[in-house]
Structures are given as structure tokens and as C-alpha cells.
mmCIF file of C-alpha atoms and ligand atoms in Angstrom:
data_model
loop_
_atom_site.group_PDB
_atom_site.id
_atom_site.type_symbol
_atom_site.label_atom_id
_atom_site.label_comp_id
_atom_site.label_asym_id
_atom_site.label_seq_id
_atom_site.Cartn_x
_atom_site.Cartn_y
_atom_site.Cartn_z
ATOM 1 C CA UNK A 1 -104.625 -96.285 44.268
ATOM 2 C CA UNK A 2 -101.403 -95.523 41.930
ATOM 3 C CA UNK A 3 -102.487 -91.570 42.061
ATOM 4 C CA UNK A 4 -103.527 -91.658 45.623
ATOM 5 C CA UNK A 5 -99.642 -92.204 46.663
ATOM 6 C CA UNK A 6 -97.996 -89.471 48.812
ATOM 7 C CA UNK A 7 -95.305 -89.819 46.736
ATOM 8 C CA UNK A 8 -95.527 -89.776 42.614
ATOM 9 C CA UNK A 9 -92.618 -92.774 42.795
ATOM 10 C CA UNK A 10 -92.205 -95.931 41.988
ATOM 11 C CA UNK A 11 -89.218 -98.314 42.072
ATOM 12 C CA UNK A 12 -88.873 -99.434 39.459
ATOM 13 C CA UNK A 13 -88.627 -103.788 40.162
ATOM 14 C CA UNK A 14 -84.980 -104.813 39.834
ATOM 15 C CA UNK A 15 -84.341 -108.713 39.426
ATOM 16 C CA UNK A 16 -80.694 -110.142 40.322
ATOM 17 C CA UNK A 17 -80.005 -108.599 43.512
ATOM 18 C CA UNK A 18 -80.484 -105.282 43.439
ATOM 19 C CA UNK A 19 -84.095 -104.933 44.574
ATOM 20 C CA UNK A 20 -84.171 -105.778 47.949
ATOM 21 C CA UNK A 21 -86.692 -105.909 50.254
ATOM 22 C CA UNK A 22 -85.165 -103.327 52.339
ATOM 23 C CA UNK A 23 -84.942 -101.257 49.186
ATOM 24 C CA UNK A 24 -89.270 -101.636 48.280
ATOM 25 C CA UNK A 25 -89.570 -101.007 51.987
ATOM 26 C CA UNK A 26 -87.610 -97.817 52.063
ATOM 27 C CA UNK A 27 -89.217 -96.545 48.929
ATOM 28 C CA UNK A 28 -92.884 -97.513 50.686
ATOM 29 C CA UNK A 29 -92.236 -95.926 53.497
ATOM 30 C CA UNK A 30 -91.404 -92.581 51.967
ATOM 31 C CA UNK A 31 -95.193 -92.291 50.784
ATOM 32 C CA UNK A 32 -94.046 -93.876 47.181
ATOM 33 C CA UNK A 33 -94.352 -97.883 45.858
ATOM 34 C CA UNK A 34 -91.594 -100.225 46.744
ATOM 35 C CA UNK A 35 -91.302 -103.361 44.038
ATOM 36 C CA UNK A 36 -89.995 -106.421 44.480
ATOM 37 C CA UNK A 37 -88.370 -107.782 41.061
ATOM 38 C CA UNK A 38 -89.064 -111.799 41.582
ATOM 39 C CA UNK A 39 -88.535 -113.288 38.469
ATOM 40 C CA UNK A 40 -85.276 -115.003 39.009
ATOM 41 C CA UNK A 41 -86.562 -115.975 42.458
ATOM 42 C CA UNK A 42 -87.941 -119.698 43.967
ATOM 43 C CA UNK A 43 -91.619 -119.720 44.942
ATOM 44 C CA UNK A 44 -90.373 -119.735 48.342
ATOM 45 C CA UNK A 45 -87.875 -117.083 48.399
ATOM 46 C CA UNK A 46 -90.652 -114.462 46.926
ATOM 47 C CA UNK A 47 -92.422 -115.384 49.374
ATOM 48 C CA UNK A 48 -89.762 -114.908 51.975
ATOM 49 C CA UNK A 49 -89.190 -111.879 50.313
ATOM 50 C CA UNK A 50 -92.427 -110.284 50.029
ATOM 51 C CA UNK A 51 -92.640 -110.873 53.914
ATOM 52 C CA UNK A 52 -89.770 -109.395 55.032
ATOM 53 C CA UNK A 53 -91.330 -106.058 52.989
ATOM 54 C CA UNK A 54 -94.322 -105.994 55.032
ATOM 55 C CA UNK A 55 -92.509 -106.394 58.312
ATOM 56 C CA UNK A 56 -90.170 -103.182 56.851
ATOM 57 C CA UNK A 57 -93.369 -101.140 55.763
ATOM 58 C CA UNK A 58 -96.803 -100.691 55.535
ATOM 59 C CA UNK A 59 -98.345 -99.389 52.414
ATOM 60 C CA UNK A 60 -98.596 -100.813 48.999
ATOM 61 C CA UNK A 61 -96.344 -102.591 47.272
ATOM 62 C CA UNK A 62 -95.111 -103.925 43.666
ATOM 63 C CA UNK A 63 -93.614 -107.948 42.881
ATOM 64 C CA UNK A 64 -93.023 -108.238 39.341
ATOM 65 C CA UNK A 65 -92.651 -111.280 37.287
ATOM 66 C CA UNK A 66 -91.370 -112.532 33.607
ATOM 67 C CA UNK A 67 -94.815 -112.852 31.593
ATOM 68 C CA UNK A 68 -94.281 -116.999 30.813
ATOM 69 C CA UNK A 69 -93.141 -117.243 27.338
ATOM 70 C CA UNK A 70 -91.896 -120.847 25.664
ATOM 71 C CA UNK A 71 -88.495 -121.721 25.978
ATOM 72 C CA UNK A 72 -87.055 -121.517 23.046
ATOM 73 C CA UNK A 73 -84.869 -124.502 21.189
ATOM 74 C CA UNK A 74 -81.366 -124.497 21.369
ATOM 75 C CA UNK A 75 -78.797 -126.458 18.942
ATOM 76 C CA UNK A 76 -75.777 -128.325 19.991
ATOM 77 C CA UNK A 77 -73.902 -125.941 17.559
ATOM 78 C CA UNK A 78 -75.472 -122.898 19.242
ATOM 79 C CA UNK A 79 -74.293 -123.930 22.534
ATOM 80 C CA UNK A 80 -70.944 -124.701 21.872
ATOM 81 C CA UNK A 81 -70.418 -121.640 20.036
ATOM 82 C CA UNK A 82 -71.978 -119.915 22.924
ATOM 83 C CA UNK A 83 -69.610 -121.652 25.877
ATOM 84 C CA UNK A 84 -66.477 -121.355 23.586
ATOM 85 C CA UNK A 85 -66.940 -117.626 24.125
ATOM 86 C CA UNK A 86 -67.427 -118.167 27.572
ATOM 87 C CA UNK A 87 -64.545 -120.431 28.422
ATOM 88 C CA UNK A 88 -61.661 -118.059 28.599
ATOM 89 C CA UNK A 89 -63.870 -115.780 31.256
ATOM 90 C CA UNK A 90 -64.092 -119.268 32.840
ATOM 91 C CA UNK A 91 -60.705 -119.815 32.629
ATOM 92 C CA UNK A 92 -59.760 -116.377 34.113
ATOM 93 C CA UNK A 93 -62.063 -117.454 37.151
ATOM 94 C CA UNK A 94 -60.270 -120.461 37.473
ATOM 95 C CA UNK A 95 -63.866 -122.371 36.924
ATOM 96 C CA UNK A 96 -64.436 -125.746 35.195
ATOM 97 C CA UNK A 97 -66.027 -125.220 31.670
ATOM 98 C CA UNK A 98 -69.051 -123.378 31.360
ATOM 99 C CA UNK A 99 -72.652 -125.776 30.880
ATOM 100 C CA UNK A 100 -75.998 -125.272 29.862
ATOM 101 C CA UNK A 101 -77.904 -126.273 32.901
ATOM 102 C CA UNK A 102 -81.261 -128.051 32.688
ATOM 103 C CA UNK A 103 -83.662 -126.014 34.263
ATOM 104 C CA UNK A 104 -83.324 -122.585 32.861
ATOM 105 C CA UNK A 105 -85.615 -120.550 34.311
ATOM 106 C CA UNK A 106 -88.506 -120.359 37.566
ATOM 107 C CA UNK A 107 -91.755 -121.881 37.393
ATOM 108 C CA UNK A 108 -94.367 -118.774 36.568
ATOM 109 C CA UNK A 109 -97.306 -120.748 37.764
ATOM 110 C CA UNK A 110 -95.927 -121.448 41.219
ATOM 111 C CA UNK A 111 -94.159 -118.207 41.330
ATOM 112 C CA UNK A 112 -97.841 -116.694 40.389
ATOM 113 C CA UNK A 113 -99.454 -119.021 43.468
ATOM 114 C CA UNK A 114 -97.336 -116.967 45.904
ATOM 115 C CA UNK A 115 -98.307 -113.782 44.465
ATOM 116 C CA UNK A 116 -101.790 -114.368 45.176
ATOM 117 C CA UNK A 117 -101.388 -115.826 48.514
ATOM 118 C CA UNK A 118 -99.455 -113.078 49.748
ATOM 119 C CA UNK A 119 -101.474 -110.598 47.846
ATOM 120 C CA UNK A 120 -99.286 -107.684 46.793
ATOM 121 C CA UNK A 121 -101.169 -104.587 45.981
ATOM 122 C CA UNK A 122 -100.247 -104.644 42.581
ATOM 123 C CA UNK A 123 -98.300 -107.239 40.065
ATOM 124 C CA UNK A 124 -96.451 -106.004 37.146
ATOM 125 C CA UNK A 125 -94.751 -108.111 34.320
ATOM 126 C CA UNK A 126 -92.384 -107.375 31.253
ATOM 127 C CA UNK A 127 -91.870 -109.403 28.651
ATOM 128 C CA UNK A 128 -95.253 -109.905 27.356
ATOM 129 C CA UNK A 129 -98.725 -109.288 28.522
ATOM 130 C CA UNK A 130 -100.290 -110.989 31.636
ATOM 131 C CA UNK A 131 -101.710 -114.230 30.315
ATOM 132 C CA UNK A 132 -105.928 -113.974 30.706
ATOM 133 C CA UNK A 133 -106.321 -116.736 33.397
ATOM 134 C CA UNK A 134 -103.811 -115.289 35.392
ATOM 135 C CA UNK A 135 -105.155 -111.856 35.147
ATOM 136 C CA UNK A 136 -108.453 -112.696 36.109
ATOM 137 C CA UNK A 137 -107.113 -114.621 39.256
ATOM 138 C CA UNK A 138 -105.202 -111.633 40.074
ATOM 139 C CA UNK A 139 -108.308 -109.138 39.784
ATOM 140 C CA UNK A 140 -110.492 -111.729 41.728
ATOM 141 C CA UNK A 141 -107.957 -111.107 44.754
ATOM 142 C CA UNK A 142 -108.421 -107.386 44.165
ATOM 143 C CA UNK A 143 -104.656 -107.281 42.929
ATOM 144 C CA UNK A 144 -103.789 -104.330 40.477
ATOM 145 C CA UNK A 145 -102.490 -105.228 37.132
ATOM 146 C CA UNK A 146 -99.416 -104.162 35.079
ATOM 147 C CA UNK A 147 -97.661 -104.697 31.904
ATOM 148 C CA UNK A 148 -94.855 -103.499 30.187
ATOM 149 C CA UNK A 149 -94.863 -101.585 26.923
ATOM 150 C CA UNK A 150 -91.746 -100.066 25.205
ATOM 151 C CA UNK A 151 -93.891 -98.855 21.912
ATOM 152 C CA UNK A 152 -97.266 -97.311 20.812
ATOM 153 C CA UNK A 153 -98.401 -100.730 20.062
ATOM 154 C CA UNK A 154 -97.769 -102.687 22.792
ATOM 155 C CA UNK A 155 -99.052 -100.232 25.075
ATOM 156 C CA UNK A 156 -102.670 -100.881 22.959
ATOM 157 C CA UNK A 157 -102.053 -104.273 23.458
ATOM 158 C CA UNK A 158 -101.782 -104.225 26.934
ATOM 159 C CA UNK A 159 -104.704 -102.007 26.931
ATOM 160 C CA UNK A 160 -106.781 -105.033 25.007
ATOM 161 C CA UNK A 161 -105.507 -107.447 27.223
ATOM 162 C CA UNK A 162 -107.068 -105.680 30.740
ATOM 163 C CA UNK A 163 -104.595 -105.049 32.597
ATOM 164 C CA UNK A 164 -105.116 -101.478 34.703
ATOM 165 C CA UNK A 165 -102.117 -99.504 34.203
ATOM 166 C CA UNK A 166 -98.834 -99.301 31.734
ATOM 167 C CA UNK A 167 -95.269 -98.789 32.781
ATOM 168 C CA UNK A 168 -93.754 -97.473 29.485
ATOM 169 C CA UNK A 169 -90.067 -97.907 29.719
ATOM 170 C CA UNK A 170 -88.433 -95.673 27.148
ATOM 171 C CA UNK A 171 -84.822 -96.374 25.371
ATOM 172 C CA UNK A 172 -82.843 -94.983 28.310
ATOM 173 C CA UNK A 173 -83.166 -97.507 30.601
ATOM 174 C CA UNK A 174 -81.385 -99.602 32.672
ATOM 175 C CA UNK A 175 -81.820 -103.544 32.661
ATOM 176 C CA UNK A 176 -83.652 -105.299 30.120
ATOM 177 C CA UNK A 177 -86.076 -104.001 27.766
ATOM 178 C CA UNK A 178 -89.830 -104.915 28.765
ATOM 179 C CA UNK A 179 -91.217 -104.819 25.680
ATOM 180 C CA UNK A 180 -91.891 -107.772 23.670
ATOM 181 C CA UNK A 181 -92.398 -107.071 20.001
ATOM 182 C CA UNK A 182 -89.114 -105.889 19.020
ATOM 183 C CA UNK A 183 -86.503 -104.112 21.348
ATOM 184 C CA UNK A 184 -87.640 -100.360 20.563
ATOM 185 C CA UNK A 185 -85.900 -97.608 21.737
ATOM 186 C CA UNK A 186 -88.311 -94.587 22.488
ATOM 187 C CA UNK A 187 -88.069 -91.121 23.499
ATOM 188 C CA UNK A 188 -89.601 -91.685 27.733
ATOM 189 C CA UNK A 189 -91.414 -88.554 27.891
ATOM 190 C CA UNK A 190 -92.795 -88.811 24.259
ATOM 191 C CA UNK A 191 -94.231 -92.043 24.426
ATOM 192 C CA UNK A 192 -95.503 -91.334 27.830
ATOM 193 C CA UNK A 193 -97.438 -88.450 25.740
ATOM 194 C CA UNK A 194 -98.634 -90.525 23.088
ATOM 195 C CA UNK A 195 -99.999 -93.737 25.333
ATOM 196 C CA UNK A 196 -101.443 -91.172 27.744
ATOM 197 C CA UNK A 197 -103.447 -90.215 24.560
ATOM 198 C CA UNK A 198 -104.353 -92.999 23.127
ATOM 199 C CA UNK A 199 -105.376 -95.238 26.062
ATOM 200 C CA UNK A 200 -106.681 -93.802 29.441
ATOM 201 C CA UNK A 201 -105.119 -96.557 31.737
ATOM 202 C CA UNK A 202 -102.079 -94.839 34.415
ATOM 203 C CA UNK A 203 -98.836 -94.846 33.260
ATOM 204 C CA UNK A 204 -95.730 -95.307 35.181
ATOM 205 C CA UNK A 205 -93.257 -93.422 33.323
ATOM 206 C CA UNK A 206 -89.632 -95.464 33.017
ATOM 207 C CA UNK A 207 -86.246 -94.646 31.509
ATOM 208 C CA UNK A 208 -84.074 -92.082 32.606
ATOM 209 C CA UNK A 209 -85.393 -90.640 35.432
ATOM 210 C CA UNK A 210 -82.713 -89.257 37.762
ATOM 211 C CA UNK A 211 -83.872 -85.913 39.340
ATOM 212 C CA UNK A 212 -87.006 -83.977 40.878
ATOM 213 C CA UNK A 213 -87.425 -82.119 37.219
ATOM 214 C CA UNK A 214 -87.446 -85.457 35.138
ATOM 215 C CA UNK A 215 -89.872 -86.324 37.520
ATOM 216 C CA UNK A 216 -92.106 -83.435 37.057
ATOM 217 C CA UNK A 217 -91.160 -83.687 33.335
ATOM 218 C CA UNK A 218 -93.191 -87.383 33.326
ATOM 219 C CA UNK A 219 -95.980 -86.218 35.406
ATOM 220 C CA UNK A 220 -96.722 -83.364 33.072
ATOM 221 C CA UNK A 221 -96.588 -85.511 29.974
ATOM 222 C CA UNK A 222 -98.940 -87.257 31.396
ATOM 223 C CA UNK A 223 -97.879 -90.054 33.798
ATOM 224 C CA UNK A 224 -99.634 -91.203 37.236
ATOM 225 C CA UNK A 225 -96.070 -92.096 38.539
ATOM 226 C CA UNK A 226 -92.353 -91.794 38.088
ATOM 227 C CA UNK A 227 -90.927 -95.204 38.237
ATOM 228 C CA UNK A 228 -86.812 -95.025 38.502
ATOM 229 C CA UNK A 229 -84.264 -97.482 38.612
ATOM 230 C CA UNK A 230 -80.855 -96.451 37.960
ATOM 231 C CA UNK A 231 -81.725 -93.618 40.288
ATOM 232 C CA UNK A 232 -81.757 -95.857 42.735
ATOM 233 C CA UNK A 233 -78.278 -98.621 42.260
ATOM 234 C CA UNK A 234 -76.220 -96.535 44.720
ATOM 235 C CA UNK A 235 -78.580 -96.748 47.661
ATOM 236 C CA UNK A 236 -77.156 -97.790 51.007
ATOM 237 C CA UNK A 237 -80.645 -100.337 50.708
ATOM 238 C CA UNK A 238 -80.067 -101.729 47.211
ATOM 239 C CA UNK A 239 -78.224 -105.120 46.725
ATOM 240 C CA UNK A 240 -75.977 -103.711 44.229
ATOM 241 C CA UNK A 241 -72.427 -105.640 44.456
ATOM 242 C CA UNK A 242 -69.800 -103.830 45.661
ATOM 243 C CA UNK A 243 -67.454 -103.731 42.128
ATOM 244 C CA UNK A 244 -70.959 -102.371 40.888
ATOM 245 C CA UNK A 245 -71.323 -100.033 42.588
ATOM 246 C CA UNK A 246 -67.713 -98.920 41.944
ATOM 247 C CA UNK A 247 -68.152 -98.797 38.051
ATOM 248 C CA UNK A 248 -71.634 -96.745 38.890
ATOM 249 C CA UNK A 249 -68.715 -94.208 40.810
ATOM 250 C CA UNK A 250 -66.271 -94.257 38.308
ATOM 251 C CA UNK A 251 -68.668 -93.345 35.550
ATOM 252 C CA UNK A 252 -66.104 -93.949 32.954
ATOM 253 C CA UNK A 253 -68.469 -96.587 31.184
ATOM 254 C CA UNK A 254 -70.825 -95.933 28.413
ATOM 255 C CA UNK A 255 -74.066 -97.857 28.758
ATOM 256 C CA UNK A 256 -74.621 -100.079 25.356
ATOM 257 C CA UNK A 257 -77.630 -102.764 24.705
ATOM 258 C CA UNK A 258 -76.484 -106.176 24.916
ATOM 259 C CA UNK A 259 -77.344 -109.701 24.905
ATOM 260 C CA UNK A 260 -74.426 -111.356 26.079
ATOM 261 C CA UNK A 261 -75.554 -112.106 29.610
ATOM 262 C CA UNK A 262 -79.340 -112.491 29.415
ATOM 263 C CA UNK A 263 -80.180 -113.162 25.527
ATOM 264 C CA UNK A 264 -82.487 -110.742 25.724
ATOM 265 C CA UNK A 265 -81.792 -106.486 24.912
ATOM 266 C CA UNK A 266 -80.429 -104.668 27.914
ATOM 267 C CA UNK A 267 -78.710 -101.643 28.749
ATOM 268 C CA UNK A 268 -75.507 -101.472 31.112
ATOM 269 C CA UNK A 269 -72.592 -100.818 31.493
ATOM 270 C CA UNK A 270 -69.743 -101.654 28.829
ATOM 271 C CA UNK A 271 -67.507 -104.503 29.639
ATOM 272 C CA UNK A 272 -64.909 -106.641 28.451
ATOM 273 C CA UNK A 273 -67.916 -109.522 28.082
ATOM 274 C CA UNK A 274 -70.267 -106.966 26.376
ATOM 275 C CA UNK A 275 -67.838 -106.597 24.215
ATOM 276 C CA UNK A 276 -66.454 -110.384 23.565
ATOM 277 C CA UNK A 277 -69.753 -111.924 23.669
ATOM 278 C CA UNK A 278 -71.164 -112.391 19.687
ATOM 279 C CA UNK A 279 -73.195 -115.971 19.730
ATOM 280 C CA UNK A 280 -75.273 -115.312 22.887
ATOM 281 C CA UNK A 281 -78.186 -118.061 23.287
ATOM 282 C CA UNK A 282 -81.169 -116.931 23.225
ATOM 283 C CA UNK A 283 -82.973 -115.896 26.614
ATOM 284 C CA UNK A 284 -83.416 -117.446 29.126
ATOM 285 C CA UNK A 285 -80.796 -119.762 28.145
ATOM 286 C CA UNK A 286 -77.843 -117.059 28.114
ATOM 287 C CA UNK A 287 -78.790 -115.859 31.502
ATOM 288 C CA UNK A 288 -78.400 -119.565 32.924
ATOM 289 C CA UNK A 289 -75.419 -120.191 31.014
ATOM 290 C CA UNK A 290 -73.841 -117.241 32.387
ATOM 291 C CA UNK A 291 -75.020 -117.413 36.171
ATOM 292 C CA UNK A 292 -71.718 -119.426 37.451
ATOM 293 C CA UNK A 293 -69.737 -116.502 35.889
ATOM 294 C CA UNK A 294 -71.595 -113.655 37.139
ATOM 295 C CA UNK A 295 -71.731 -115.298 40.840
ATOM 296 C CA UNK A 296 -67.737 -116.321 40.756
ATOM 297 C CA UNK A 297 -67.110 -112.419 39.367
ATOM 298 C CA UNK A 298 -68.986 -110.973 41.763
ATOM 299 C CA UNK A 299 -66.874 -112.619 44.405
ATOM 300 C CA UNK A 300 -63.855 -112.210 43.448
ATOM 301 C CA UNK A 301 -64.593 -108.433 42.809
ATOM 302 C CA UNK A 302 -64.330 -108.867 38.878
ATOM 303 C CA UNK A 303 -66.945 -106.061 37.301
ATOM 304 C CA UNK A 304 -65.947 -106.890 33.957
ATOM 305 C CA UNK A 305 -67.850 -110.262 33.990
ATOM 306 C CA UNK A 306 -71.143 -109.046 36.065
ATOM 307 C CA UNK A 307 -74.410 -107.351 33.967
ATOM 308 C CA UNK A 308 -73.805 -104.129 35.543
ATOM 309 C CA UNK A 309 -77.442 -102.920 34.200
ATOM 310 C CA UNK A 310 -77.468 -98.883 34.108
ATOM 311 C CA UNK A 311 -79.757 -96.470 32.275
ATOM 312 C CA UNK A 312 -78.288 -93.575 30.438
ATOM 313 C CA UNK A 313 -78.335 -91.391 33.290
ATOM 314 C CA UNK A 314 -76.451 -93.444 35.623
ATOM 315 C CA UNK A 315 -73.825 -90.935 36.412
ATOM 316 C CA UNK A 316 -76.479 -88.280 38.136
ATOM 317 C CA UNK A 317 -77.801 -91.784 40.391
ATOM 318 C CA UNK A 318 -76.797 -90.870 44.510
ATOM 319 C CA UNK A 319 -74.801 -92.954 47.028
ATOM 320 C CA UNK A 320 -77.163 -91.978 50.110
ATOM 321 C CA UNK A 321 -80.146 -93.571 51.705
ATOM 322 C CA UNK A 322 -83.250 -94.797 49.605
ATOM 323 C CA UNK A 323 -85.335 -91.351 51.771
ATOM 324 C CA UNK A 324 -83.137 -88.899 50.583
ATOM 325 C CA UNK A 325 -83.095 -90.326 46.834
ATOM 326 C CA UNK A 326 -86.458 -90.218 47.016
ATOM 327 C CA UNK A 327 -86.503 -86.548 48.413
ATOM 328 C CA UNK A 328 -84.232 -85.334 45.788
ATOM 329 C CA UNK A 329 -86.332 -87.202 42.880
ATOM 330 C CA UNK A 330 -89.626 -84.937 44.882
ATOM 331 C CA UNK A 331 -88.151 -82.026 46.047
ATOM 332 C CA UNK A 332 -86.282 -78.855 44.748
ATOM 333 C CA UNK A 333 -82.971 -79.563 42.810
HETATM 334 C C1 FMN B 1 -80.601 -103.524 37.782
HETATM 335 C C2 FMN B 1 -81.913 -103.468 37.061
HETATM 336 C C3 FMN B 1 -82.741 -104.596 37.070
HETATM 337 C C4 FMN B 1 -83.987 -104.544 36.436
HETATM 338 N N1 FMN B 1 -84.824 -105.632 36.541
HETATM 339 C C5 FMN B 1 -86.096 -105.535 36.075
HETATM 340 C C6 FMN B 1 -87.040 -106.569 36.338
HETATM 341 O O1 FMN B 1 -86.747 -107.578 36.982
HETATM 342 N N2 FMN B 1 -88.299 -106.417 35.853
HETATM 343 C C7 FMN B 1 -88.683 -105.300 35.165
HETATM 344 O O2 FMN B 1 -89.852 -105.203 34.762
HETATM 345 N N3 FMN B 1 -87.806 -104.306 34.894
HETATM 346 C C8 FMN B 1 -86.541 -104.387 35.346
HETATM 347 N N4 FMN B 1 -85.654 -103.356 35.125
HETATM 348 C C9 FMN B 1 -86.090 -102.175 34.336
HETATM 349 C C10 FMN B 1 -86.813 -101.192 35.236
HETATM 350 O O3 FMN B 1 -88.087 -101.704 35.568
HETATM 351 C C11 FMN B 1 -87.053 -99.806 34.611
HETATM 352 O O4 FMN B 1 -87.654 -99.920 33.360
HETATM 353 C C12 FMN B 1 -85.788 -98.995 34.478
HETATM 354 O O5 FMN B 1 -84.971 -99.124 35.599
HETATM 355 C C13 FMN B 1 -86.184 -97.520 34.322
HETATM 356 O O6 FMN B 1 -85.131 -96.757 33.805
HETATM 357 P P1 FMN B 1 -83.943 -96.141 34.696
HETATM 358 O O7 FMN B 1 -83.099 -97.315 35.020
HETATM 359 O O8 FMN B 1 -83.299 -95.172 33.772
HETATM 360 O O9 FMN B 1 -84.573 -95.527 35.913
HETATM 361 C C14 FMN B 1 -84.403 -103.376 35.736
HETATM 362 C C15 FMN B 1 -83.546 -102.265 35.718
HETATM 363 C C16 FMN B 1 -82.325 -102.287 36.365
HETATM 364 C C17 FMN B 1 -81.460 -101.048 36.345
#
């Protein structure tokens, strides 16, 4: 199905806000694969979600989830080293002190449930591979399985594990880094090479893929499909917050890997808080600790407290409709 598209192009799925529905839709419509990024959403908001796509579009369709992992112990003295760094970005807010919530993350299993009720064509995860019970579920429903790998290795893990095709996310991309072994930073195009080799599952290319020739550069290394991100942040369709959107325009920011709002590795763009953040719990308990923040910041217009995720190439991404960017990541230029 993934090389029978129209349209070698995937969106790539975008957690947070900026993947909308309207956004997959768009991307469906123009012959590629829209993707719904559903990991920080409640069982019945993907499923709202995931609706709303197929009243936008027909054609196939990505939702992409958080592989489960264990949640990880946290001490007192982590914490409160952890919200003392926090506090003055609180204070600057004018919000009461920042807390560790109790629930820190969405339920995969119920999240899961909804993906096989509403039967996307295909599922994709990062963080880890697709655990085997839920894989074969998935396959009985005639659902098409992806991982993510950022490395060599991973990518033969994910091979071992069944699913039927790789997104390989090399070191220039935006958000977090899908990978799950250690947070490597690869050449795109040259592990696309080597995984094409070594396993012969589709790959969906990832990581700094901003025009029609990066595109054809992936395809010819050996990928099924081109799936792009950053390309897409400035879309009149994405969700991307409006002091987002103006750092994206400015493009004075360098892009560095940080933990400080997640815990986990990702690449956006520089802030104040990227660069004041030092203790970060570990995931997912940063990105709950830091949720109030991000929310209040995006409010009150303050980019300098939101994840502004960005791959390297975010300064080439266009502020025009989701057709167009996908015409210009297919067409001539
Ligand atoms: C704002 C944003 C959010 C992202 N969220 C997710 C996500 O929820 N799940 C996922 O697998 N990848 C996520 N990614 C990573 C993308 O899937 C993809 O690897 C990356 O966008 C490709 O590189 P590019 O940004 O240079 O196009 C996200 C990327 C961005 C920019």
C-alpha cells in the first residue's frame, strides 16, 4: 500500500498540537499519507480525532503512538531540583509553583483499543518496538505496522520484531528522537541506504526533508516514502501556536537537542528554557512537569517557554497551504 500512494509523502505524526486532523487530511487528500500523532491524546479524543480525518479525506491514513515503556522512578531530590529550575519561568507566568502531577502519561492499552476500532490503515510508534500482542492484534485487523529506528540496529530489531515497514529518522530532525537505544544522530540519506540493504521492509525516510530534491534524494537511496515534518510547521492546516510559528519566521534560532521539556532527546528551537534547564526528570515525567508552563506560554504569546520542535532545515519550511507544500516537496524546485 505505502508504494501504491500517488504521492511518495508522508507526514510525518506530530504530537502536541501541531498535527491536526485537518493537517493528515490535507496531506491525504493530495494522493500522500496524513498521520495523526496521538500519543499525548485521551482514548476519546483519538478517537474524535481520527474521525474528523475521515470526514476531511478519504484514503489511508497514519495514528502513531508512544511504544509503552515503564515509568521510570523519580526521587524527591530529583524533583525538587527539577521544579527549582522551573519556578522562576513560573514566576514570570505569574503561576503557583510548578508540581509533579500524578498521572504522567496516557493509557497505551486503551489508546491501542481505539486504534483498532477505528482501524487506521497503518499504526506507527517511536520509542521502542510494537509490543508482540499488540502487533498481532493490529495485523489481525489488517492494520499496517511501523516502528521507529534512528540506527542500523534498531532498524534489525524492528525487522525481528514483525513489524512491515521502518521510518528511519536521521539526526536532523525535528521533535523527539524515535529511537530507543541511545539518542543517535545519523546521516538521513545514509542510513536510509544502509537499512534499505540490510532489511527489505519499506522505509519512510525522516529528518530533514524540506524540498522536491531531498525528496528524490530519499527515494533514490532507497526509501518507499518521504516522511517530513518541519516541512510542514508553517501550514495554514497545522496547529502550530502562533509565537511558533513566529520563531519558525524569524529563523534567528539554532535548533539544539534537549531534554528540558520532555526528558527525552529532541531537536528545536533554542530558548531561554533550553538553555536554563540542567536537572530535567526523566521522560515522561519532564513533559508533565512542564505542561502548565508550556500551556500558560503559549497563551500569553511567550515562545521562550514552549518546545518549539524544528529539524535542521526549518528555515526552507513554507507558510502556504498543506497542497502546495506538498507540491513543492513533488514537483520542480
Ligand atoms: C512538532 C513535531 C512533533 C513530533 N511528534 C512526533 C510524534 O508524536 N511521534 C513521532 O513518531 N515522531 C514525531 N516527530 C518526529 C517526526 O516523526 C519526524 O521524524 C521528523 O519530523 C522528520 O524530520 P523533519 O522534521 O526534519 O521533517 C515530531 C516532529 C515534530 C517537528
Amino acid at each position: 500500500m505505502l508504494a501504491q500512494l500517488r504521492t511518495p509523502v508522508a507526514l510525518a505524526p506530530m504530537a502536541g498540537g501541531v498535527g491536526t486532523p485537518a493537517l493528515a487530511a490535507a496531506v491525504t487528500r493530495a494522493g500522500g499519507l496524513g498521520s495523526l500523532g496521538g500519543a499525548y491524546l485521551t482514548p476519546q479524543a483519538l478517537r474524535d480525532a481520527i474521525r474528523e480525518v475521515r470526514t476531511l479525506a478519504d484514503g489511508p491514513i497514519v495514528v502513531n503512538l508512544f511504544a509503552p515503556q515503564p515509568v521510570p522512578e523519580v526521587t524527591p531530590y530529583a524533583v525538587a531540583l527539577a521544579t527549582a529550575e522551573l519556578a522562576p519561568f513560573h514566576d514570570a507566568l505569574h503561576l503557583s509553583p510548578p508540581t509533579l502531577p500524578e498521572r504522567v502519561q496516557e493509557d497505551f492499552s486503551a489508546q491501542l483499543d481505539v486504534v483498532l476500532e477505528e482501524r487506521p490503515e497503518v499504526f506507527s510508534v517511536a520509542f521502542g518496538p510494537i509490543p508482540p500482542d499488540a502487533l498481532a492484534a493490529l495485523r489481525s485487523r489488517g492494520i499496517l505496522t511501523v516502528g521507529t529506528a534512528t540506527s542500523l540496529s534498531e532498524a534489525r530489531a524492528l525487522h525481528e520484531s514483525g513489524v512491515d515497514a521502518i521510518t528511519v529518522q536521521g539526526g536532523a530532525a525535528g521533535g523527539h528522537r524515535g529511537g530507543w537505544q541511545d539518542d543517535a544522530l545519523a546521516d538521513t540519506l545514509t542510513l536510509v541506504r544502509e537499512v534499505a540493504r540490510a532489511t527489505p521492509l519499506p522505509v519512510l525516510a525522516a529528518g530533514g526533508l524540506m524540498t522536491a530534491g531531498h525528496v528524490r534524494a530519499a527515494l533514490e537511496a532507497g526509501a518507499t516514502l518521504a516522511q517530513c515534518g518541519t516541512a510542514f510547521l508553517l501550514a495554514d492546516e497545522a496547529g502550530t501556536a502562533a509565537p511558533y510559528r513566529h520563531a519558525l519566521r524569524e529563523g534567528t534560532r539554532d535548533t539544539v537537542l534537549t531534554r528540558a521539556y520532555s526528558g527525552r532527546a529532541a531537536r528545536g528551537l533554542r530558548t531561554t528554557f533550553t538553555d536554563a534547564v540542567h536537572h530535567p526528570l526523566p521522560f515522561p515525567h519532564q513533559n508533565a512537569l512542564t505542561r502548565p508552563l508550556r500551556t500558560a506560554g503559549a497563551q500569553a504569546g511567550q515562545a521562550d517557554v514552549l518546545s518549539l520542535w524544528a529539524g535542521t532545515g526549518y528555515r526552507q519550511a513554507k507558510a502556504t497551504g498543506t497542497a502546495q507544500i506538498v507540491a513543492s516537496l513533488t514537483s520542480g524546485n
